[in-house]
Coordinates of C-alpha atoms in Angstrom, one line a residue:
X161 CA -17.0 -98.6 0.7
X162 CA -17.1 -95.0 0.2
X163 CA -20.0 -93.7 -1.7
X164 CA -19.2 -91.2 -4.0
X165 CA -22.7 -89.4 -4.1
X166 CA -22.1 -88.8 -0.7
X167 CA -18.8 -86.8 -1.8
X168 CA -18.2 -82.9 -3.2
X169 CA -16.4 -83.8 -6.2
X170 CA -13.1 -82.8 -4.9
X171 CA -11.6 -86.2 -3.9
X172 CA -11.7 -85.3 0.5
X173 CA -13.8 -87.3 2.5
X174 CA -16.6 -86.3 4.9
X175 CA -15.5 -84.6 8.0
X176 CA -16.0 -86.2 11.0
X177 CA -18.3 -84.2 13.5
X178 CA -17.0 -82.9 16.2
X179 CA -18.5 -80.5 18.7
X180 CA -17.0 -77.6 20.8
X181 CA -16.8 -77.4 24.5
X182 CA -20.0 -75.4 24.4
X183 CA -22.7 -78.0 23.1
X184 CA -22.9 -75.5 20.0
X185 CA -22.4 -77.3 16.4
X186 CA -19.3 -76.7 14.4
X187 CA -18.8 -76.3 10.3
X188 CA -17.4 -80.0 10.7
X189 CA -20.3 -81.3 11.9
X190 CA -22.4 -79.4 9.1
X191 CA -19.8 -80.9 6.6
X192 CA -20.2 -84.5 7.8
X193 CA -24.6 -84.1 8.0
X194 CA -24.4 -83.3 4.5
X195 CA -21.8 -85.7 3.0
X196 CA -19.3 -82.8 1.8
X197 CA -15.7 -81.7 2.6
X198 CA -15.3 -78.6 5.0
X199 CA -14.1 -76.0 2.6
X200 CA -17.3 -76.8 0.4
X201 CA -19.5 -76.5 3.7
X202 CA -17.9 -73.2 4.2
X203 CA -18.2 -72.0 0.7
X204 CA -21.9 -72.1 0.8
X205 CA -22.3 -71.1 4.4
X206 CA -20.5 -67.8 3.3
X207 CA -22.8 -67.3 0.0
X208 CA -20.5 -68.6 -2.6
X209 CA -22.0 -69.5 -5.9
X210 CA -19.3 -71.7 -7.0
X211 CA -20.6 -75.0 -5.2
X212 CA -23.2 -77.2 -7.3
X213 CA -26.8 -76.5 -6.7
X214 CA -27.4 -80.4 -5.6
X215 CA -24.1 -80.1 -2.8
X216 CA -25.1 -76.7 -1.8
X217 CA -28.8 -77.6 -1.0
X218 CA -27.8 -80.4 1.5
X219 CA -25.3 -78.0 3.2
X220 CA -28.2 -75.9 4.1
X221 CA -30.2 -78.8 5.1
X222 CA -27.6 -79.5 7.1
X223 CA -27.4 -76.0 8.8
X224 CA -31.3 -76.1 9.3
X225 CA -31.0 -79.2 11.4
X226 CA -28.3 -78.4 13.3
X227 CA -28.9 -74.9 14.4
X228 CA -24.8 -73.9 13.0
X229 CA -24.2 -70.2 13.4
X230 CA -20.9 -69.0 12.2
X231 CA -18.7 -68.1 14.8
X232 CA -18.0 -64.2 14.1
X233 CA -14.7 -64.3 16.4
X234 CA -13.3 -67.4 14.4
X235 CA -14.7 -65.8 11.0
X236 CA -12.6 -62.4 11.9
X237 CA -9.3 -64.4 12.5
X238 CA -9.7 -65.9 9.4
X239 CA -10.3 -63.1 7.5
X240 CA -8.8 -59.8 9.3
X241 CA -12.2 -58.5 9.4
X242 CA -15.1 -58.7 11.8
X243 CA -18.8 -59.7 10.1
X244 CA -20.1 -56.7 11.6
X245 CA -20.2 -52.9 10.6
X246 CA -20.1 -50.1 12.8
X247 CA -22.4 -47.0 13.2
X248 CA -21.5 -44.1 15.0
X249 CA -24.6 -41.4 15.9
X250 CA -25.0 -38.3 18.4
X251 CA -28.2 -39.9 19.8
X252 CA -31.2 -42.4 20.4
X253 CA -33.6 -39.8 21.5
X254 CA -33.2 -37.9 18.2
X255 CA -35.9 -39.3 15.9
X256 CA -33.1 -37.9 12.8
X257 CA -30.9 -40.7 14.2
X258 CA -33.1 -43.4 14.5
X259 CA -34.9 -43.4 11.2
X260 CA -31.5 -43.5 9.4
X261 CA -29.9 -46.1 11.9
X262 CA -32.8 -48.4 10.7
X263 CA -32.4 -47.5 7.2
X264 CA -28.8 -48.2 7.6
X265 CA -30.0 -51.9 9.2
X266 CA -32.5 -52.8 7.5
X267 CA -29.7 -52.5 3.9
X268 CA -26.6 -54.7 6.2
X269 CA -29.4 -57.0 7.2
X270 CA -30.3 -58.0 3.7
X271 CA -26.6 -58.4 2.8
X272 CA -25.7 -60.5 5.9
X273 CA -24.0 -57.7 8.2
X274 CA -25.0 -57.4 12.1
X275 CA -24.4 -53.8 13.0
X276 CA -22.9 -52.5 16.4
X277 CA -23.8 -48.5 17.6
X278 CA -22.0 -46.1 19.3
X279 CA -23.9 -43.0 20.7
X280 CA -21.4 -40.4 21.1
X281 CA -23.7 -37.8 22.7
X282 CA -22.2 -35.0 20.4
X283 CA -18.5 -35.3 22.9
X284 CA -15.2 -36.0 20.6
X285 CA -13.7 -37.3 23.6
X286 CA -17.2 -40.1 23.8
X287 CA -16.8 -40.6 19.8
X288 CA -12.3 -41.0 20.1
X289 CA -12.8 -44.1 22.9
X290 CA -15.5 -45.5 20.6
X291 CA -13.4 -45.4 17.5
X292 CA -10.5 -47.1 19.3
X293 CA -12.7 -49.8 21.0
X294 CA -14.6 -50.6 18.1
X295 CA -11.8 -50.4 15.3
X296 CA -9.4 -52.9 17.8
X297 CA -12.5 -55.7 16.5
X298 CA -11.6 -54.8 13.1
X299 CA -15.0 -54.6 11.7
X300 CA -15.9 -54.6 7.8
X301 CA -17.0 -51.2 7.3
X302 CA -17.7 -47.9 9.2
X303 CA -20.3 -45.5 9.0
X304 CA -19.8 -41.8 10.7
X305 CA -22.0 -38.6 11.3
X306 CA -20.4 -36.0 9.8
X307 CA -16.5 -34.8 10.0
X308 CA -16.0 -33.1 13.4
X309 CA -13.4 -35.4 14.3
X310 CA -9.5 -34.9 15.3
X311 CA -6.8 -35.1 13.1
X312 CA -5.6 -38.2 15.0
X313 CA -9.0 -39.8 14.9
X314 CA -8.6 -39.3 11.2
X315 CA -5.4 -40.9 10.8
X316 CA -6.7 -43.9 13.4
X317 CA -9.3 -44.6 10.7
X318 CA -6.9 -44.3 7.6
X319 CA -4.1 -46.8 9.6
X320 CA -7.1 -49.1 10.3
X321 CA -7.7 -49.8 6.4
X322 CA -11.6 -49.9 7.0
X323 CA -14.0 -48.8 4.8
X324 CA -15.7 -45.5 5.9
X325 CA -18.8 -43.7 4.7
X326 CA -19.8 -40.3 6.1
X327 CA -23.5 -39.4 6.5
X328 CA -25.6 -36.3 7.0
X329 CA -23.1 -33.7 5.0
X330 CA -20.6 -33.5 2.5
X331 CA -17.3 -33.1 0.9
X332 CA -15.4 -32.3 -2.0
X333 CA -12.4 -34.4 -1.2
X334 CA -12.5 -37.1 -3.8
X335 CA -10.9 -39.5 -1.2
X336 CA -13.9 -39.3 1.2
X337 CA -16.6 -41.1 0.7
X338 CA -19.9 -39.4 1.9
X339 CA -23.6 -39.0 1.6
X340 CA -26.1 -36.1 3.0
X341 CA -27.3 -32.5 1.8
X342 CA -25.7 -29.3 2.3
X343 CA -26.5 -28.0 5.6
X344 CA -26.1 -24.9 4.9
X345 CA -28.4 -24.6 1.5
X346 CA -30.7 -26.2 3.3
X347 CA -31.0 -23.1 6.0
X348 CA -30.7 -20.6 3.2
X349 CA -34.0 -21.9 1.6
X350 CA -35.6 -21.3 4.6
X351 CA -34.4 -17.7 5.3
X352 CA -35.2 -16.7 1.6
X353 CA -39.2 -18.6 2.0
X354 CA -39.5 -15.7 4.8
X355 CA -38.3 -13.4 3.0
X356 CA -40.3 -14.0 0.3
X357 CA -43.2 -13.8 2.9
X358 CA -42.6 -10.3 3.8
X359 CA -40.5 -11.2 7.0
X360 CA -37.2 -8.8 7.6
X361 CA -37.3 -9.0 11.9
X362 CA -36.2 -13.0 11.6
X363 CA -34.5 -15.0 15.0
X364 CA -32.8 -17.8 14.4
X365 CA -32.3 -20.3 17.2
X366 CA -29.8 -22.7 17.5
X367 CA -28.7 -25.2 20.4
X368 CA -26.4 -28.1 21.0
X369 CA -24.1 -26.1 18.3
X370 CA -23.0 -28.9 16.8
X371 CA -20.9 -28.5 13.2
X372 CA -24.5 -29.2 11.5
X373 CA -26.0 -26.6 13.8
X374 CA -23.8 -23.8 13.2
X375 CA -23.3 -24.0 9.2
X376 CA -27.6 -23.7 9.6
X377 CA -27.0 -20.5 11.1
X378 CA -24.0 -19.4 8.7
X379 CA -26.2 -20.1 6.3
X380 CA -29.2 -18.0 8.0
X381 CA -27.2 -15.1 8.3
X382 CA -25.7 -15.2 4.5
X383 CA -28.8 -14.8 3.3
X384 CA -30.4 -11.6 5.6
X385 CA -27.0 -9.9 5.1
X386 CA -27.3 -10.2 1.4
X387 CA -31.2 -8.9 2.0
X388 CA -30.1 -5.8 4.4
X389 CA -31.9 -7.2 7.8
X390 CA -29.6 -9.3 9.8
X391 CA -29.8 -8.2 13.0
X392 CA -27.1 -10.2 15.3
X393 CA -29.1 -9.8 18.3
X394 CA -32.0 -11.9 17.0
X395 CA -29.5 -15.1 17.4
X396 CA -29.9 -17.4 19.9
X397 CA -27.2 -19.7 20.3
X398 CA -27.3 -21.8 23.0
X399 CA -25.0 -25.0 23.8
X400 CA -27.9 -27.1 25.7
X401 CA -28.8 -29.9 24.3
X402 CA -32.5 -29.1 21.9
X403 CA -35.8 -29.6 23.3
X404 CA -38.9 -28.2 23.5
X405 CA -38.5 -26.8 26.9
X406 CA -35.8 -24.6 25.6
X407 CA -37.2 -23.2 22.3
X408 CA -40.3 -22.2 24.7
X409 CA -37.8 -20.5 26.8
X410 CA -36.1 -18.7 23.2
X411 CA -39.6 -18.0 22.1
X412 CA -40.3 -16.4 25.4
X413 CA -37.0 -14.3 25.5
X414 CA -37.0 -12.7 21.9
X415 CA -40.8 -11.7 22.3
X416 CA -40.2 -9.8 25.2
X417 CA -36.5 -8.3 23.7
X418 CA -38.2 -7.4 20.8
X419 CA -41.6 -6.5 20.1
X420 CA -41.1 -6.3 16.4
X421 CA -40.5 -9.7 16.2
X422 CA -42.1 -11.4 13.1
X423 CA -40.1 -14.7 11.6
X424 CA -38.3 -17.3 14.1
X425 CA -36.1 -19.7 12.5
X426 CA -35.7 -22.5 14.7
X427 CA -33.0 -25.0 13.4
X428 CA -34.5 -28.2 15.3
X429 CA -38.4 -29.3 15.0
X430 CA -38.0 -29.9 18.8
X431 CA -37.1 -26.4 19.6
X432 CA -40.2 -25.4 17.1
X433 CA -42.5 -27.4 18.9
X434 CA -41.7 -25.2 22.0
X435 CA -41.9 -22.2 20.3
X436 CA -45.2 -22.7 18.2
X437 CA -46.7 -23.8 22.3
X438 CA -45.1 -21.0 24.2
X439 CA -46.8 -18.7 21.4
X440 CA -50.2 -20.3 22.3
X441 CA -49.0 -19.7 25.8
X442 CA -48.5 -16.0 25.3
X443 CA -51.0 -15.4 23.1
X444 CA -48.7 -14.6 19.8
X445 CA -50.5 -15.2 16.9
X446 CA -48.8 -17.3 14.0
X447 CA -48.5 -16.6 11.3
X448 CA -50.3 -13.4 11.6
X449 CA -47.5 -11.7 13.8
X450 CA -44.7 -14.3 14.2
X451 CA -44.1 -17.3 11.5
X452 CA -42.4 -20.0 12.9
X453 CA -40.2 -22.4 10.7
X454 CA -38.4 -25.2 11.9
X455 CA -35.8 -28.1 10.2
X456 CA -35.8 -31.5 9.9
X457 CA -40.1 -31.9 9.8
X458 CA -39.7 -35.2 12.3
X459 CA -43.2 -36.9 12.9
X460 CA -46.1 -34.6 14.6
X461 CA -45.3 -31.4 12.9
X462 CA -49.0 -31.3 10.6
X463 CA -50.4 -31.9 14.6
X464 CA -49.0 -28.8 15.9
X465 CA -51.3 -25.8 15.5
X466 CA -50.7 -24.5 13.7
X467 CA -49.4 -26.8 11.4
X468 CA -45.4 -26.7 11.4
X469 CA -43.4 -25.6 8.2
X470 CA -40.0 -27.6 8.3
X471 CA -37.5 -28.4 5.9
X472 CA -37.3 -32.3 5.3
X473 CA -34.4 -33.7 5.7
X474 CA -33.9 -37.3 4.0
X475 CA -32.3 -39.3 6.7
X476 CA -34.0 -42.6 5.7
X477 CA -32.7 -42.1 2.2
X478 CA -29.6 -41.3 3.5
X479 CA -29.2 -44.2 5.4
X480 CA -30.0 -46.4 3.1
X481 CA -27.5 -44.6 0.1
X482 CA -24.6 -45.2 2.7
X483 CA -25.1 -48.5 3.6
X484 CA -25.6 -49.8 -0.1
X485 CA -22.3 -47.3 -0.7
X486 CA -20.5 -49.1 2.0
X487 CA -21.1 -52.5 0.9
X488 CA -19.5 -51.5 -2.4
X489 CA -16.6 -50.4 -0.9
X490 CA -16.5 -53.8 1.7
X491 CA -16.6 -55.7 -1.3
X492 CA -13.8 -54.0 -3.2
X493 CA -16.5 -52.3 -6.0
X494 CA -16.2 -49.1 -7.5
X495 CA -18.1 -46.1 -6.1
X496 CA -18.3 -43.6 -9.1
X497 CA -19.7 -41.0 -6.9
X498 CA -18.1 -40.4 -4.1
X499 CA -20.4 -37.8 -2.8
X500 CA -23.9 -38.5 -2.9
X501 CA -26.0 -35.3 -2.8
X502 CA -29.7 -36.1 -2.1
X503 CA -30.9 -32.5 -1.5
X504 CA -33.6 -31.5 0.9
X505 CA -37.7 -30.4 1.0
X506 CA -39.1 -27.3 2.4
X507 CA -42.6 -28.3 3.7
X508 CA -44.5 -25.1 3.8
X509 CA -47.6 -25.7 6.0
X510 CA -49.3 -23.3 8.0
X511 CA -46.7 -21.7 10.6
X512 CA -45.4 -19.4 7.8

């Protein structure tokens, strides 16, 4: 006799369990533990509000006891879109990149997203053959650093339909969606701060010359010529990847080249770090005869002596502000703003 308490409401009897090839429990068998039909097994497995609070609470019994996990391969064939969302940053190594990929996590783990990441090592050809392998798995949304991308890269995102949010600049384009801080304010506030301290022989020093790299020193050398005192042979731009080795190496270079030295912008704390110990090295007082200012102010920069003056960059916050924009746009919600501008800090400590 069938028992009726046992049953959803909707008339279909209890599925049958039936287990794949693997050993691992399907949505049949979760359906037949908990006395329901499939389709109301899979409207609570999937979050769905719509089942009754008695029906839904022996589904997830059911779940608990059997160990299901939704099969993400089935789920995208189903759909047209993978579970998972895709993250694409220059590096690991970069402390920048890994505070905002766990920001970026810890949102799409609350909300039920796994999230794959591509390091593309700042090379578009790395970043194109990660955009076509990861877009061919149709994911449900798309996170990218910045916009240096080809024309055809651009077009392979619009074609794909997913949902893309840009991090770490942006845009006036309506149609993109994007959150970061201007770049290049961001190095202006630090070229007027030595200014303002008296500074007028100021280096800048730039490396890996990335798009985020060289608006820095656009923005650098806006703000000397509008003061009288940019001096183009007080740039160091230098396409090797940033590290501390290499601002020493800058730091050691511009002393030597010129004596009148008295400001060094470095446009990666990395590089600073160098600088600010090559100075120790050599003897160069700071801030007395060189102040030393660097961007980003990454962990260990009230450690360096002397203390490090940086401009804070909010990459946790940006993180976060993309992945909550991004599950708006996954979930077909309107984003009012398409370009979220969360500024910048400049941390005067003692280097300046």
């Amino acid at each position: 006799m069938h028992d009726a308490s046992s049953d959803d409401g909707t008339g279909a009897p209890p599925a049958r369990g039936r287990r794949r090839a693997t050993g691992r429990a399907t949505l049949a068998d979760v359906a037949a533990l908990a006395g329901v039909s499939p389709i109301t097994a899979s409207r609570v497995v999937a979050g769905k509000t719509t089942v009754r609070p008695e029906l839904a609470e022996r589904v997830r019994a059911a779940v608990e006891r059997l160990g299901y996990r939704p099969d993400p391969s089935a789920r995208a064939l189903a759909s047209a879109k993978s579970s998972h969302v895709v993250v694409l940053i220059p590096l690991l190594s970069n402390t920048l990149f890994t505070e905002l990929l766990e920001a970026i996590q810890d949102v799409m783990w609350d909300a039920g997203y796994p999230i794959f990441v591509g390091i593309t090592q700042y090379r578009p050809e790395r970043e194109a053959a990660l955009l076509d392998s990861y877009l061919s798995h149709r994911p449900a949304g798309l996170i990218l650093t910045g916009f240096d991308r080809s024309e055809t890269q651009r077009r392979l995102i619009g074609a794909s339909r997913t949902p893309c949010v840009h991090v770490m600049e942006l845009s006036d384009d309506p149609a993109i969606h994007c959150v970061g801080f201007s770049q290049t304010e961001a190095a202006r506030a630090v070229a007027r701060h030595l200014l303002d301290r008296g500074r007028r022989r100021i280096a800048f020093v730039g490396a890996q010359l990335d798009p985020r790299a060289l608006e820095r020193a656009e923005g650098f050398r806006s703000v000397l010529r509008a003061a009288g005192c940019h001096d183009p042979r007080l740039e160091i731009l230098d396409p090797r990847p940033s590290s501390a080795a290499l601002g020493a190496e800058a730091f050691r270079r511009l002393v030597a080249a010129h004596p009148d030295l008295d400001a060094v912008f470095f446009c990666n704390d990395d590089l600073a770090h160098g600088g600010l110990l090559e100075a120790l090295r050599l003897g160069v007082s700071v801030p007395d005869r060189v102040s030393v200012v660097g961007f980003n102010d990454l962990p260990g920069n009230e450690q360096m002596l002397p203390a490090l003056s940086s401009l804070r960059t909010p990459r946790r916050e940006v993180g976060d502000a993309a992945a909550r924009m991004l599950l708006r746009l996954m979930r077909g919600e309107p984003v009012d703003v398409p370009a979220v501008d969360l500024g910048f800090e400049l941390k005067v400590r003692a280097s300046s």
